Coordinates of C-alpha atoms in Angstrom, one line a residue:
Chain A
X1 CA 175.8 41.5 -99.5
X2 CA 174.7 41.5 -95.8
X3 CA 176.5 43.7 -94.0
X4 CA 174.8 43.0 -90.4
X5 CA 174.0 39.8 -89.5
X6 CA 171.4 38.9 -86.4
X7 CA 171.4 35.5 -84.8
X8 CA 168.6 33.7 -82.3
X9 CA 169.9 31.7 -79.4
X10 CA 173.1 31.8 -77.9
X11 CA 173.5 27.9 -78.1
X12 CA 176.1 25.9 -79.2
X13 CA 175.2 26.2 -82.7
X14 CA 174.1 30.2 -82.8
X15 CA 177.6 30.9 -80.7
X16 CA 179.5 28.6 -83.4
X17 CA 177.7 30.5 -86.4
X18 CA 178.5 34.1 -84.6
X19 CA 181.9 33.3 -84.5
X20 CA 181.7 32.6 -88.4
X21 CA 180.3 35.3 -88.9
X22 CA 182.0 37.7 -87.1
X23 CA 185.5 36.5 -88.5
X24 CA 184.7 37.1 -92.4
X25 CA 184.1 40.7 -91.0
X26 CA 180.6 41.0 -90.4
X27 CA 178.7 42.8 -87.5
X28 CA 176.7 40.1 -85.8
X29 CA 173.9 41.0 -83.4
X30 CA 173.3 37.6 -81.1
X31 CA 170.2 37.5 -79.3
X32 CA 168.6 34.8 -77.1
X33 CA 166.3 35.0 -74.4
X34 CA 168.0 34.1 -71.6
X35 CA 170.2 36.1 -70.2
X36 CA 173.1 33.7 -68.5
X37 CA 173.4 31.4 -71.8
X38 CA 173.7 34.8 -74.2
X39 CA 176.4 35.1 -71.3
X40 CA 177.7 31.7 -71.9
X41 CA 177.8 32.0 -75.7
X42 CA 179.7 35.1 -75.6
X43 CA 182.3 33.3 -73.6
X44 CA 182.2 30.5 -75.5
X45 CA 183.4 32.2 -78.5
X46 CA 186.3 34.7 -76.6
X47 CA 187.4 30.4 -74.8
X48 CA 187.7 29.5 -78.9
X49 CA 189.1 32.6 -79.9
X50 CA 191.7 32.5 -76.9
X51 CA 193.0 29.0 -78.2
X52 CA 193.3 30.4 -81.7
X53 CA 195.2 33.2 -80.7
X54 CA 197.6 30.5 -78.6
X55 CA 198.1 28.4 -81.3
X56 CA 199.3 31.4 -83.3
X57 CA 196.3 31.2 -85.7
X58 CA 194.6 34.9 -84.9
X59 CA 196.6 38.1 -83.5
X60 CA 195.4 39.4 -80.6
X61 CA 194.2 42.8 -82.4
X62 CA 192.2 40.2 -84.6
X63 CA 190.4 39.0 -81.3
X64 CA 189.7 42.1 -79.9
X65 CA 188.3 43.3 -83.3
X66 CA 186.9 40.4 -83.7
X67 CA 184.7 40.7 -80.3
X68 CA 183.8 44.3 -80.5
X69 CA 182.3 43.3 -83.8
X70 CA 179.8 40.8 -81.8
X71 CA 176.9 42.7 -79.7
X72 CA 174.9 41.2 -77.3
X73 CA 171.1 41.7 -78.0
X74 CA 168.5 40.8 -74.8
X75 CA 165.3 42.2 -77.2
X76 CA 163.9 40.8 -80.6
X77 CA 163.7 45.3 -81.4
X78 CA 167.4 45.7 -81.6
X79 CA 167.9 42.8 -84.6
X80 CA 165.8 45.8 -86.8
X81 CA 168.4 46.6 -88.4
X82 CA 170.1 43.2 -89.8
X83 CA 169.8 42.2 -93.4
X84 CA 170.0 38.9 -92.1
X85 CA 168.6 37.0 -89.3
X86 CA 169.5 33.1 -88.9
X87 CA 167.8 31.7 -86.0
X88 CA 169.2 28.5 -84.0
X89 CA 167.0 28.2 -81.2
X90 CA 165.3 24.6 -80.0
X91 CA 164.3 21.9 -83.1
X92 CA 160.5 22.7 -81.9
X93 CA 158.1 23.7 -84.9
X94 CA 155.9 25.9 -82.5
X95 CA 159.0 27.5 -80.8
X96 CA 160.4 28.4 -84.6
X97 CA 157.0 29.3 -86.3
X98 CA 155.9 31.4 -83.7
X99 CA 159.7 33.3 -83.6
X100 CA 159.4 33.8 -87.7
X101 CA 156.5 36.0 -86.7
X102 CA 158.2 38.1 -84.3
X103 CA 161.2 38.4 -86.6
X104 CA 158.9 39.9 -89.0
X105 CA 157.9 42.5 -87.1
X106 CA 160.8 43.5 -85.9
X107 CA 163.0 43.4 -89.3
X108 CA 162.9 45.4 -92.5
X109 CA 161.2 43.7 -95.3
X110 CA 164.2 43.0 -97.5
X111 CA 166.1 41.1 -94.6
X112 CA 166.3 37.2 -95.4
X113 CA 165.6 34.6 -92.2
X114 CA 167.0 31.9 -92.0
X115 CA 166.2 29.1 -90.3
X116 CA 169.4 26.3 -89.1
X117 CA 166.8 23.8 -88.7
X118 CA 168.2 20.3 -88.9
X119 CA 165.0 18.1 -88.9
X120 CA 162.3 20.3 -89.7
X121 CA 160.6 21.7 -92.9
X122 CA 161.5 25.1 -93.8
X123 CA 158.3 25.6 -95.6
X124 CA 156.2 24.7 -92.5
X125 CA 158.6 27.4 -89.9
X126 CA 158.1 30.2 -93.0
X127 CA 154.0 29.6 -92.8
X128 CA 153.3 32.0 -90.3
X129 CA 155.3 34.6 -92.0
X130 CA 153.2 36.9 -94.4
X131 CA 156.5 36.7 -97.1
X132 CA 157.3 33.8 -97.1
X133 CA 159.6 34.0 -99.8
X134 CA 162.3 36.1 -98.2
X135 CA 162.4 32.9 -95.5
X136 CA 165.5 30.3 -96.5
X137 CA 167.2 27.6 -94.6
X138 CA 170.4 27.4 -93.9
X139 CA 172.1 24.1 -92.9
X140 CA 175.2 24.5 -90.3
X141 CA 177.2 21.4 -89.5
X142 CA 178.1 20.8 -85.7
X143 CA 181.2 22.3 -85.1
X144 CA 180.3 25.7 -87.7
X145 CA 183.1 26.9 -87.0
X146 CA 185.1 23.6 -88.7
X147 CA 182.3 22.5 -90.7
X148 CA 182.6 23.4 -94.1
X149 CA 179.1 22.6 -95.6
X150 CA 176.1 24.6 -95.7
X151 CA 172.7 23.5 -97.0
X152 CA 171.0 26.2 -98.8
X153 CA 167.2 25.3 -97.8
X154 CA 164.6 26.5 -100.6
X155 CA 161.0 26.4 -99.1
X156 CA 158.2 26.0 -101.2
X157 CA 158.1 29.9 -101.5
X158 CA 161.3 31.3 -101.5
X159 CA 162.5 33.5 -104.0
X160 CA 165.2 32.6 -106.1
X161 CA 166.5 36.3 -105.5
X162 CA 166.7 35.3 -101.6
X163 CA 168.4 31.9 -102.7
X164 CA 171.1 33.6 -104.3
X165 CA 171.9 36.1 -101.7
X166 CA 171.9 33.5 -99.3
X167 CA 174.7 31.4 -101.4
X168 CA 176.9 34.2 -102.2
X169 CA 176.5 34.6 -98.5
X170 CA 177.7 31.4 -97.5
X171 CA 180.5 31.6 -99.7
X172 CA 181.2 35.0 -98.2
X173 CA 182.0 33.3 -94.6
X174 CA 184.2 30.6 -96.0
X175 CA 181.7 27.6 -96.5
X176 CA 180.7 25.5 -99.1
X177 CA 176.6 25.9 -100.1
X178 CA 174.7 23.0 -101.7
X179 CA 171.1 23.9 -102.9
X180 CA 168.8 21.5 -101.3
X181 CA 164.8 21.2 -101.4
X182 CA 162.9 21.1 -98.7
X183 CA 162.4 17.5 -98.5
X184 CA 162.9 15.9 -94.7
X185 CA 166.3 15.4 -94.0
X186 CA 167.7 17.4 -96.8
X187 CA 170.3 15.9 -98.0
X188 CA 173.3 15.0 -95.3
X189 CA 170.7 13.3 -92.9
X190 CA 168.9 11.4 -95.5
X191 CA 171.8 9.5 -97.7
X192 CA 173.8 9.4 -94.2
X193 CA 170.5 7.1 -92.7
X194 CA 171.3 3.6 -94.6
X195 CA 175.0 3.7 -92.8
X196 CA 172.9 3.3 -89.4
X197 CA 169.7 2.2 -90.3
X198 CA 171.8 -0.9 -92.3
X199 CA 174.1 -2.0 -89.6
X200 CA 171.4 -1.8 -87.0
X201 CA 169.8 -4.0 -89.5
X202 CA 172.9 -6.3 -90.0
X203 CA 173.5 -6.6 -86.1
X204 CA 169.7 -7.2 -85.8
X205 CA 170.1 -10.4 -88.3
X206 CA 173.6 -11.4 -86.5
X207 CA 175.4 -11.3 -90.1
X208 CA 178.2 -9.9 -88.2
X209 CA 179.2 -8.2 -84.4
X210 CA 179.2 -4.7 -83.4
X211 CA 183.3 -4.7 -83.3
X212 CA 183.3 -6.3 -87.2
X213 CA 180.6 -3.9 -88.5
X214 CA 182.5 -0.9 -87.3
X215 CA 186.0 -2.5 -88.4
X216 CA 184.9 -3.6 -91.8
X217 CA 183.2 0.0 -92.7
X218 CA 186.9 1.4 -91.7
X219 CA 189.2 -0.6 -93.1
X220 CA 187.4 -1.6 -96.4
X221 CA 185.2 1.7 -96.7
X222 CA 187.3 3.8 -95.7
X223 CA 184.4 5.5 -93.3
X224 CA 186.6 7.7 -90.6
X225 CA 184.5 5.8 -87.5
X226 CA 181.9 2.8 -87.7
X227 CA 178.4 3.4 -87.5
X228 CA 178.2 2.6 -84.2
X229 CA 180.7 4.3 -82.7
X230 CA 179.5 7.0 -84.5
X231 CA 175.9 6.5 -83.4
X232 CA 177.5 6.5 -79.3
X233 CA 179.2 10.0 -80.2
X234 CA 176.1 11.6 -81.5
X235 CA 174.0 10.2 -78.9
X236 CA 171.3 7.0 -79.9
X237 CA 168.6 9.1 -78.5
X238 CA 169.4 11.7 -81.3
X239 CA 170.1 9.9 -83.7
X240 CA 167.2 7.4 -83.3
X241 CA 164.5 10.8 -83.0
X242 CA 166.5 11.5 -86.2
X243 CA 165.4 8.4 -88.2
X244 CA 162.4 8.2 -87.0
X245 CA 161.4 11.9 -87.1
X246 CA 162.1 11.1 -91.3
X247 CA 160.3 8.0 -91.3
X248 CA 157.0 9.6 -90.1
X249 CA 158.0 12.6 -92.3
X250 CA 157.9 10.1 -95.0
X251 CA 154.5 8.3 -94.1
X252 CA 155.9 5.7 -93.4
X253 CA 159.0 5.0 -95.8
X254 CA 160.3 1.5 -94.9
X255 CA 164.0 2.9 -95.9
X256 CA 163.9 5.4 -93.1
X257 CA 162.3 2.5 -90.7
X258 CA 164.0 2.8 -87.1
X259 CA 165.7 -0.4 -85.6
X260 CA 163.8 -1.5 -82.3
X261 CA 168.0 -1.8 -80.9
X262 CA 167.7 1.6 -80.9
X263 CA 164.6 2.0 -78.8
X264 CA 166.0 -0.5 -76.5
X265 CA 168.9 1.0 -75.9
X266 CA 167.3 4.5 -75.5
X267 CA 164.7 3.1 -73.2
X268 CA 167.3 1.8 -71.1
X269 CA 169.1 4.6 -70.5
X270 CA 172.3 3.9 -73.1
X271 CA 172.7 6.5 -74.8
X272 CA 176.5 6.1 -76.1
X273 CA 179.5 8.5 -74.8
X274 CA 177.6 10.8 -72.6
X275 CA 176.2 8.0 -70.4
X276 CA 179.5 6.0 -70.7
X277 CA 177.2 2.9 -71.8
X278 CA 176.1 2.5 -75.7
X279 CA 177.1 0.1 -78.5
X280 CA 180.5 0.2 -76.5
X281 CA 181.0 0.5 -72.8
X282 CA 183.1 4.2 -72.2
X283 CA 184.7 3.2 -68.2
X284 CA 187.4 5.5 -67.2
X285 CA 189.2 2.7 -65.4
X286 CA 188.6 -0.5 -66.1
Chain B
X1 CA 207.4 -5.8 -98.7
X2 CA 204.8 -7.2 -96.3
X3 CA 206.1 -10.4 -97.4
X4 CA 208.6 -11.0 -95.4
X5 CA 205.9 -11.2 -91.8
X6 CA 206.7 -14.0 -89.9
X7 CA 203.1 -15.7 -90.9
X8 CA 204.6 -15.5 -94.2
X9 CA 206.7 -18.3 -93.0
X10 CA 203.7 -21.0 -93.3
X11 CA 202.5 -19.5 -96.6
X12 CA 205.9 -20.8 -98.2
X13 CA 204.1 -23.2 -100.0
X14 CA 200.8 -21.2 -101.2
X15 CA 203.3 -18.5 -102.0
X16 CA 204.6 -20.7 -105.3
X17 CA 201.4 -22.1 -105.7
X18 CA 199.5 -21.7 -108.9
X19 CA 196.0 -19.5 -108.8
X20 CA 193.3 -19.7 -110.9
X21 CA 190.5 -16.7 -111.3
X22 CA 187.5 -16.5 -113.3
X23 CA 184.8 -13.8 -113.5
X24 CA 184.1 -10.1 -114.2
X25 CA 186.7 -7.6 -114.8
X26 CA 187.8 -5.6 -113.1
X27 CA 188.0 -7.4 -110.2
X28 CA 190.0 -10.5 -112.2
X29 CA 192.6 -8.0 -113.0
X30 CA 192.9 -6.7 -109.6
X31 CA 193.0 -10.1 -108.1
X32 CA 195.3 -11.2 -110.7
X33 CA 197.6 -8.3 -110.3
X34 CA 198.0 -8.9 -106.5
X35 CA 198.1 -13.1 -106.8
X36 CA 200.8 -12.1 -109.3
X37 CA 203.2 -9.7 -107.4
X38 CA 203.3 -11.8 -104.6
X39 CA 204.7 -14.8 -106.4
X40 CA 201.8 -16.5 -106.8
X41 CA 201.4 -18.1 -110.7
X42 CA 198.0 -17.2 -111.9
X43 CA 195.9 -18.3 -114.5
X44 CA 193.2 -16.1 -115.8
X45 CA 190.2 -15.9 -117.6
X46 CA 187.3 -13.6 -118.2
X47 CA 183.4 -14.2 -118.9
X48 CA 184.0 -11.5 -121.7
X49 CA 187.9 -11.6 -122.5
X50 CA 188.6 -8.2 -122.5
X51 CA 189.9 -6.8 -126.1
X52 CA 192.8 -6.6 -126.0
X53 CA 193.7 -7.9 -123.0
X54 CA 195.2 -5.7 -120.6
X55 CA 198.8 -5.9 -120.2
X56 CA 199.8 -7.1 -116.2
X57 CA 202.8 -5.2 -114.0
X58 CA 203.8 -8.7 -113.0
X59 CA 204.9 -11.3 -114.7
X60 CA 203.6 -15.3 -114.2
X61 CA 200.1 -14.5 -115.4
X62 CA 198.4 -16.3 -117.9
X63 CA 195.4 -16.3 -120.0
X64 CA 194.1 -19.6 -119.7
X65 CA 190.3 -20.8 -120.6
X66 CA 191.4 -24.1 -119.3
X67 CA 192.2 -24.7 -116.3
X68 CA 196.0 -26.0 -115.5
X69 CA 196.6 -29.3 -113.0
X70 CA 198.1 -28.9 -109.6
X71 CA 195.9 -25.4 -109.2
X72 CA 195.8 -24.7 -105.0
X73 CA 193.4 -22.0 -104.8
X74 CA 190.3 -21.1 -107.1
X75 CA 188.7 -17.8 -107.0
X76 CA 185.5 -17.1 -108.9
X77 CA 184.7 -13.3 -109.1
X78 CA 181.0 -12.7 -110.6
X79 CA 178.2 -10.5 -109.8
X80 CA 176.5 -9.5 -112.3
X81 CA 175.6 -13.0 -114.2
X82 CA 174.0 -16.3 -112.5
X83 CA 174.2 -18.5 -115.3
X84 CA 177.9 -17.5 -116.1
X85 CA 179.1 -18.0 -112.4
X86 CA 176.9 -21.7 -112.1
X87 CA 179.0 -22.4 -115.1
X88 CA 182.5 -20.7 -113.8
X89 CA 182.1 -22.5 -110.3
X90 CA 180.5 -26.0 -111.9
X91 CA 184.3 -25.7 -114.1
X92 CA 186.6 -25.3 -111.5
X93 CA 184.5 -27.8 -108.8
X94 CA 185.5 -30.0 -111.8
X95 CA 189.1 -29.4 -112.9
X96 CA 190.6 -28.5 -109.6
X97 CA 192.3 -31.1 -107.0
X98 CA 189.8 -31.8 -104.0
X99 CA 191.7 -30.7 -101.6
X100 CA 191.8 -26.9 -103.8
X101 CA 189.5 -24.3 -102.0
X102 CA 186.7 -22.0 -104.2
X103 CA 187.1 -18.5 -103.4
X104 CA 183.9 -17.6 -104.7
X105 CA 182.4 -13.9 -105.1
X106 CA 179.4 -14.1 -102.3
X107 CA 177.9 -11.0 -102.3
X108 CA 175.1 -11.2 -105.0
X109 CA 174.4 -14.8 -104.2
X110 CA 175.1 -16.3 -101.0
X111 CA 178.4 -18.8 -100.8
X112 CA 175.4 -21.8 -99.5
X113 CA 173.0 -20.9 -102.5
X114 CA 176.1 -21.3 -104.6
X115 CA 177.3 -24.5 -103.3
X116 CA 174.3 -26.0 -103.9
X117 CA 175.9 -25.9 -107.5
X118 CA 179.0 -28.2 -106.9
X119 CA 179.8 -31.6 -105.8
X120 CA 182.2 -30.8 -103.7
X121 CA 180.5 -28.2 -101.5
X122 CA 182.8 -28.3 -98.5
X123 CA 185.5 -26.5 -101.0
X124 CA 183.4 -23.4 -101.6
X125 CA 184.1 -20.0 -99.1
X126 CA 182.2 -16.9 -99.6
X127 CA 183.9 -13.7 -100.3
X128 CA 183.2 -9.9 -100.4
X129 CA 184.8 -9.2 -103.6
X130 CA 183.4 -5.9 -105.7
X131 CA 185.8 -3.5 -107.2
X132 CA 188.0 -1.9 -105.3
X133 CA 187.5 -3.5 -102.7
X134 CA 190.9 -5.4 -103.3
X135 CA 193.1 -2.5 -102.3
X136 CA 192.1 -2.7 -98.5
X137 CA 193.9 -4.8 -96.0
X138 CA 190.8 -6.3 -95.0
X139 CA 188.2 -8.8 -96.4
X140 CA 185.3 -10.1 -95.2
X141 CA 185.0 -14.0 -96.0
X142 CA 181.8 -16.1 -96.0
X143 CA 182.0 -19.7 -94.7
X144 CA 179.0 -22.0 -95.1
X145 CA 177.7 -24.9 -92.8
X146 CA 179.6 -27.2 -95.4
X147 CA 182.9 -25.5 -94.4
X148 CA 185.2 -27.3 -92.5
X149 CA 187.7 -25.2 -90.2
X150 CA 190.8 -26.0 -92.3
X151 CA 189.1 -24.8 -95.4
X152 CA 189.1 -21.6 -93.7
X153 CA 192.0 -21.7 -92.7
X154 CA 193.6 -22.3 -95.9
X155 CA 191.4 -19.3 -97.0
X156 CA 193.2 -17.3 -94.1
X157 CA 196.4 -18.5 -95.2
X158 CA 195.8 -17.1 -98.5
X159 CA 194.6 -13.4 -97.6
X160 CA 198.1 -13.4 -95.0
X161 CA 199.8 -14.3 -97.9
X162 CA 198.5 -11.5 -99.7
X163 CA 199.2 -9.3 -97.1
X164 CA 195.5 -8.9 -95.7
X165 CA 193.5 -10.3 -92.8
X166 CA 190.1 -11.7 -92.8
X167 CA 186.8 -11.6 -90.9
X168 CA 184.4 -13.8 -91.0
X169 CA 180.7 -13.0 -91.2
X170 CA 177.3 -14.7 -91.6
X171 CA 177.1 -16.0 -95.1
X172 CA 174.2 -13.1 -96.3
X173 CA 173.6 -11.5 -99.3
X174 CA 175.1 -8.1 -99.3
X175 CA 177.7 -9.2 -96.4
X176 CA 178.3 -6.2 -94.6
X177 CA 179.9 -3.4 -96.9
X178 CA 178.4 -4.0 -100.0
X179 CA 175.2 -3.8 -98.2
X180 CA 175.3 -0.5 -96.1
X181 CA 177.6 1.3 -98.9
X182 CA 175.0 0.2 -101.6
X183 CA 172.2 1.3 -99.4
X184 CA 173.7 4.9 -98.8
X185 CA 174.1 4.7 -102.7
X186 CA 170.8 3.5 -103.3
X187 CA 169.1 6.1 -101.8
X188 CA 171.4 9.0 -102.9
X189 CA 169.8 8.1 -106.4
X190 CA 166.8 8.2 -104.6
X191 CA 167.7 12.2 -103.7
X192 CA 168.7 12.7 -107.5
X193 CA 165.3 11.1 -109.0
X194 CA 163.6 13.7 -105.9
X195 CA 165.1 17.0 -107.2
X196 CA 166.8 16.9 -103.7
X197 CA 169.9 18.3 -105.0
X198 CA 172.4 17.7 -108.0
X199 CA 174.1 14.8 -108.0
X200 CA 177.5 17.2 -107.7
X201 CA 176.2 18.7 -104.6
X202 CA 174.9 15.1 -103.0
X203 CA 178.9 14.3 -103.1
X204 CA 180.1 17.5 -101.8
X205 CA 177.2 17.4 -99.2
X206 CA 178.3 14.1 -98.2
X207 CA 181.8 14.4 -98.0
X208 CA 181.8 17.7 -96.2
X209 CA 178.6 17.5 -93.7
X210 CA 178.8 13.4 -93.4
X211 CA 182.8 13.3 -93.5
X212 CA 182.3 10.0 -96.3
X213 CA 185.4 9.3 -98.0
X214 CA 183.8 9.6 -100.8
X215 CA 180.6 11.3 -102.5
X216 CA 178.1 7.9 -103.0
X217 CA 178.0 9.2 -106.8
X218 CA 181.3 9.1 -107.4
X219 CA 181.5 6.1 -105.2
X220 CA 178.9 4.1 -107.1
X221 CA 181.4 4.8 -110.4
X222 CA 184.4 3.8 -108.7
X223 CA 182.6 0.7 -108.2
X224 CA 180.3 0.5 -111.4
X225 CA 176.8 1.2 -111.7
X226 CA 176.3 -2.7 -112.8
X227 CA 178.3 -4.1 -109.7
X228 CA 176.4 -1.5 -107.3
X229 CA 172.9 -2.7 -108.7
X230 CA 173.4 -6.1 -108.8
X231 CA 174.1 -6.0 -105.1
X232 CA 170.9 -4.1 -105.1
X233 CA 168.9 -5.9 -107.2
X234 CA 169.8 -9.2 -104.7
X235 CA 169.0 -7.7 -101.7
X236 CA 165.7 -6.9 -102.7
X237 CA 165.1 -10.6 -104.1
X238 CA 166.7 -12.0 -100.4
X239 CA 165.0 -9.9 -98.4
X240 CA 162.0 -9.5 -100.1
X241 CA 161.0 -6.1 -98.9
X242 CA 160.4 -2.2 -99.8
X243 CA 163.1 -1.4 -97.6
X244 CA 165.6 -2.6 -100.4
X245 CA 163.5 -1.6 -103.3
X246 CA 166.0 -0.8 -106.3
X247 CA 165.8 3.1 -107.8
X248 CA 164.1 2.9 -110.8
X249 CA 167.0 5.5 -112.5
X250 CA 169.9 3.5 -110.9
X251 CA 168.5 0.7 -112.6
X252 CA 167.9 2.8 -116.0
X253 CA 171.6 4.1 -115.6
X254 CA 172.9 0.8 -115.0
X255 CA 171.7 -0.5 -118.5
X256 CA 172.4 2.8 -120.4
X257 CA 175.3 4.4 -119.2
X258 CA 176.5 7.1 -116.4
X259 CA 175.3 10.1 -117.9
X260 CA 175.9 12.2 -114.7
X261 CA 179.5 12.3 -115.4
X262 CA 179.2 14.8 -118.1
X263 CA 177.0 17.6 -115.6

């Protein structure tokens, strides 16, 4: 079992997966680069922590012993003695490959990396690395720390040894590990595409509005939001690099196709929620 | 119950009012169960009578192969069978009174396509019925170009009087949910035929990272294989493209069984 865990980039994500981490008892070593956001991160987690221990759901010993188990790293030399490294730095393959090497050098060579890649292919971020098999993926959901699923990523040469580690792992932290191959999208992303990719295809042909798609996926599927309101909480821009990051993945597939609503609306600036404009218009007052 | 709404009030009428429903079960039994506990007398039959048939909560349903006179409302609930539904809807455009409406099952064929079938075209409204489906306050209903305002609105009438509202889409193959949901299912088969994961961890993966109410596996069972292709199957003779090219194993499973139940 790992005992220390490193994580790269101080993010949203890396911060989230710290926390994780760090509650099932687990020393965490969280690196990034920059300085301020390793900063931020750190807060980040004490802010969460702070509103557990409010709402009754950690002591405040837990919290303090919870934070002393997290260390702030500034250099890539003091992760050397992890058995695990998950990095969750920027979706960019040249930005991951090119940290896989470094993490090579500056790990034993029995410590698993992990990638929380989203989009890309594990295989491709472990090809720079001269074992390849002790790289993995592993899948975190946005919130980790409510996010129950992981997807265990297998790259073409992982070991099944490293697999297994990585799944008792998982379960070690509290989450729930599917094994997934490296295909694009993995799993979550690719069967989730049709709930967008139809609707945008549905509004496109006027079978029905925005309002009536949304309501009849509710009430009759039993979906928790619509695919467009979900689409202007993730962002379109995201979610529309999303599909068509698969569809050229795919050479092409016409399932994974992106809507030209989507480029429209990205073009123009309407992005959903964050810009206040999307499928639906977000005005404070109206 | 939800009965007693005011709209209720104008449904007095359709509430005492004799139904009759043809088609595939189980969506005849879950349309007659509901027709039946809210007063309504319904008349039933099945492309293949089940064996035996299955005994109803309510009482005021009967097995009937003919069709009774002074029926209100006929509802014709195929998917899976073209000839069997030309024959169900050519039946009931026959036997009921003109002013009756067809409730008819639109989301293999589309509700024009299949009032192209009947004399009496004006009579015939699209529905979204697959299984299941019956137990959400909500349907979608199809109109065509041939139907007039108060044939939807008698359709209305019906739903309120079932205690569910309507809304009205484009009369399309697929409608809205059977489309998107059979899509996600589609290509979760898709995943399964890839080696992307096992078809136990596609549901918990989709359920827990997606937050779907359900895993499209387990989803496409609720529903049945047979229903879920069909719908499939017809949206990649409408639409004619890749796009809504069928999964060879879903296809395969839903002639030979649902073998992933047993891993």
């Amino acid at each position: 079992m790992f005992k220390h865990v490193g994580i790269v980039g101080a993010g949203t994500m890396g911060s989230g997966i710290a926390q994780v981490v760090a509650l099932s008892k687990i020393d965490v070593a969280l690196y990034d680069v920059n300085d301020t956001l390793l900063r931020q991160g750190i807060e980040r987690i004490r802010a969460d922590f702070r509103k557990a221990v409010e709402r009754g759901k950690l002591t405040q010993e837990q919290l303090t012993e919870t934070m002393e188990r997290i260390r702030s790293r500034t250099s890539l030399s003091e992760l050397t003695s992890c058995d695990l490294i998950i990095e969750a730095v920027i979706e960019d393959l040249r930005v991951k490959k090119d940290l896989f090497k470094h993490l090579e050098q500056n790990s034993k060579a029995t410590t698993v990396l992990a990638t929380n890649t989203s989009s890309l292919s594990v295989s491709s971020i472990a090809s720079g690395v001269s074992k390849q098999e002790r790289v993995i993926g592993m899948h975190f959901f946005n919130p980790a720390q409510t996010m129950k699923l992981i997807e265990v990523i297998r790259g073409e040469q992982t070991s099944e040894a490293v697999v297994s580690s990585a799944i008792e792992f998982v379960k070690h932290i509290g989450k729930i590990p599917v094994r997934v191959k490296d295909t694009p999208g993995f799993v979550v992303n690719r069967v989730a595409r049709p709930f967008y990719g139809e609707a945008l295809r549905l509004l496109g042909e006027n079978v029905a509005s925005v309002e009536q798609i949304d309501r009849i996926t509710k009430v009759i599927g039993g979906f928790a939001m619509g695919p467009f309101e979900l689409m202007d909480l993730i962002g379109i821009d995201v979610n529309f690099s999303v599909t068509q990051s698969m569809y050229e993945q795919y050479f092409g597939e016409p399932r994974y196709r992106p809507h030209p609503i989507q480029k429209r609306m990205v073009e123009s600036g309407m992005l959903g929620k964050k810009t206040k404009r999307g499928f639906y218009v977000y005005d404070d007052k109206i | 119950m939800a009965q007693k709404t005011k709209e209720n009030s104008s449904t007095a009428e359709l509430a005492k009012a004799k139904v009759y429903i043809i088609g595939e079960t189980p969506m005849v039994e879950e349309y007659t169960e509901l027709c039946a506990s809210r007063g309504y007398d319904v008349f039933v039959a099945w492309n293949d009578p089940p064996n035996p048939v299955r005994k109803f909560n309510s009482s005021g349903v009967k097995p009937s192969t003919t069709i009774p006179s002074g029926v209100s409302i006929g509802l014709e609930l195929s998917n899976t069978n073209t000839e069997q539904k030309k024959k169900n809807l050519e039946k009931l455009d026959k036997s009921l009174p003109p002013t009756a409406p067809i409730l008819s099952s639109s989301v293999t064929i589309s509700a024009t396509e299949q009032s192209s079938w009947i004399v009496q075209k004006h009579r015939l409204v699209g529905i979204g019925a697959l299984p299941t489906f019956v137990e959400k306050r909500l349907v979608e209903v199809a109109p065509t170009v041939f139907s007039p305002t108060e044939t939807v609105e008698v359709v209305r009438r019906f739903y309120v009087s079932l205690g569910k509202e309507i809304e009205l889409v484009q009369d399309r193959v697929g409608m809205v949910l059977p489309r998107i949901l059979c899509q996600i299912i589609n290509e979760s088969i898709f995943a399964v035929t890839d080696d992307v994961a096992t078809p136990k961890d596609i549901d918990a993966a989709m359920k827990l990272g997606a937050n779907h109410p359900f895993g499209p596996i387990e989803w496409a069972e609720k529903i049945g294989i047979k229903q879920v292709c069909a719908v499939l199957v017809a949206l990649h003779n409408d639409l004619n493209e890749d796009r809504y090219r069928v999964s060879p194993l879903l296809k395969q499973m839903s002639i030979a069984g649902e073998w992933w139940k047993s891993q």
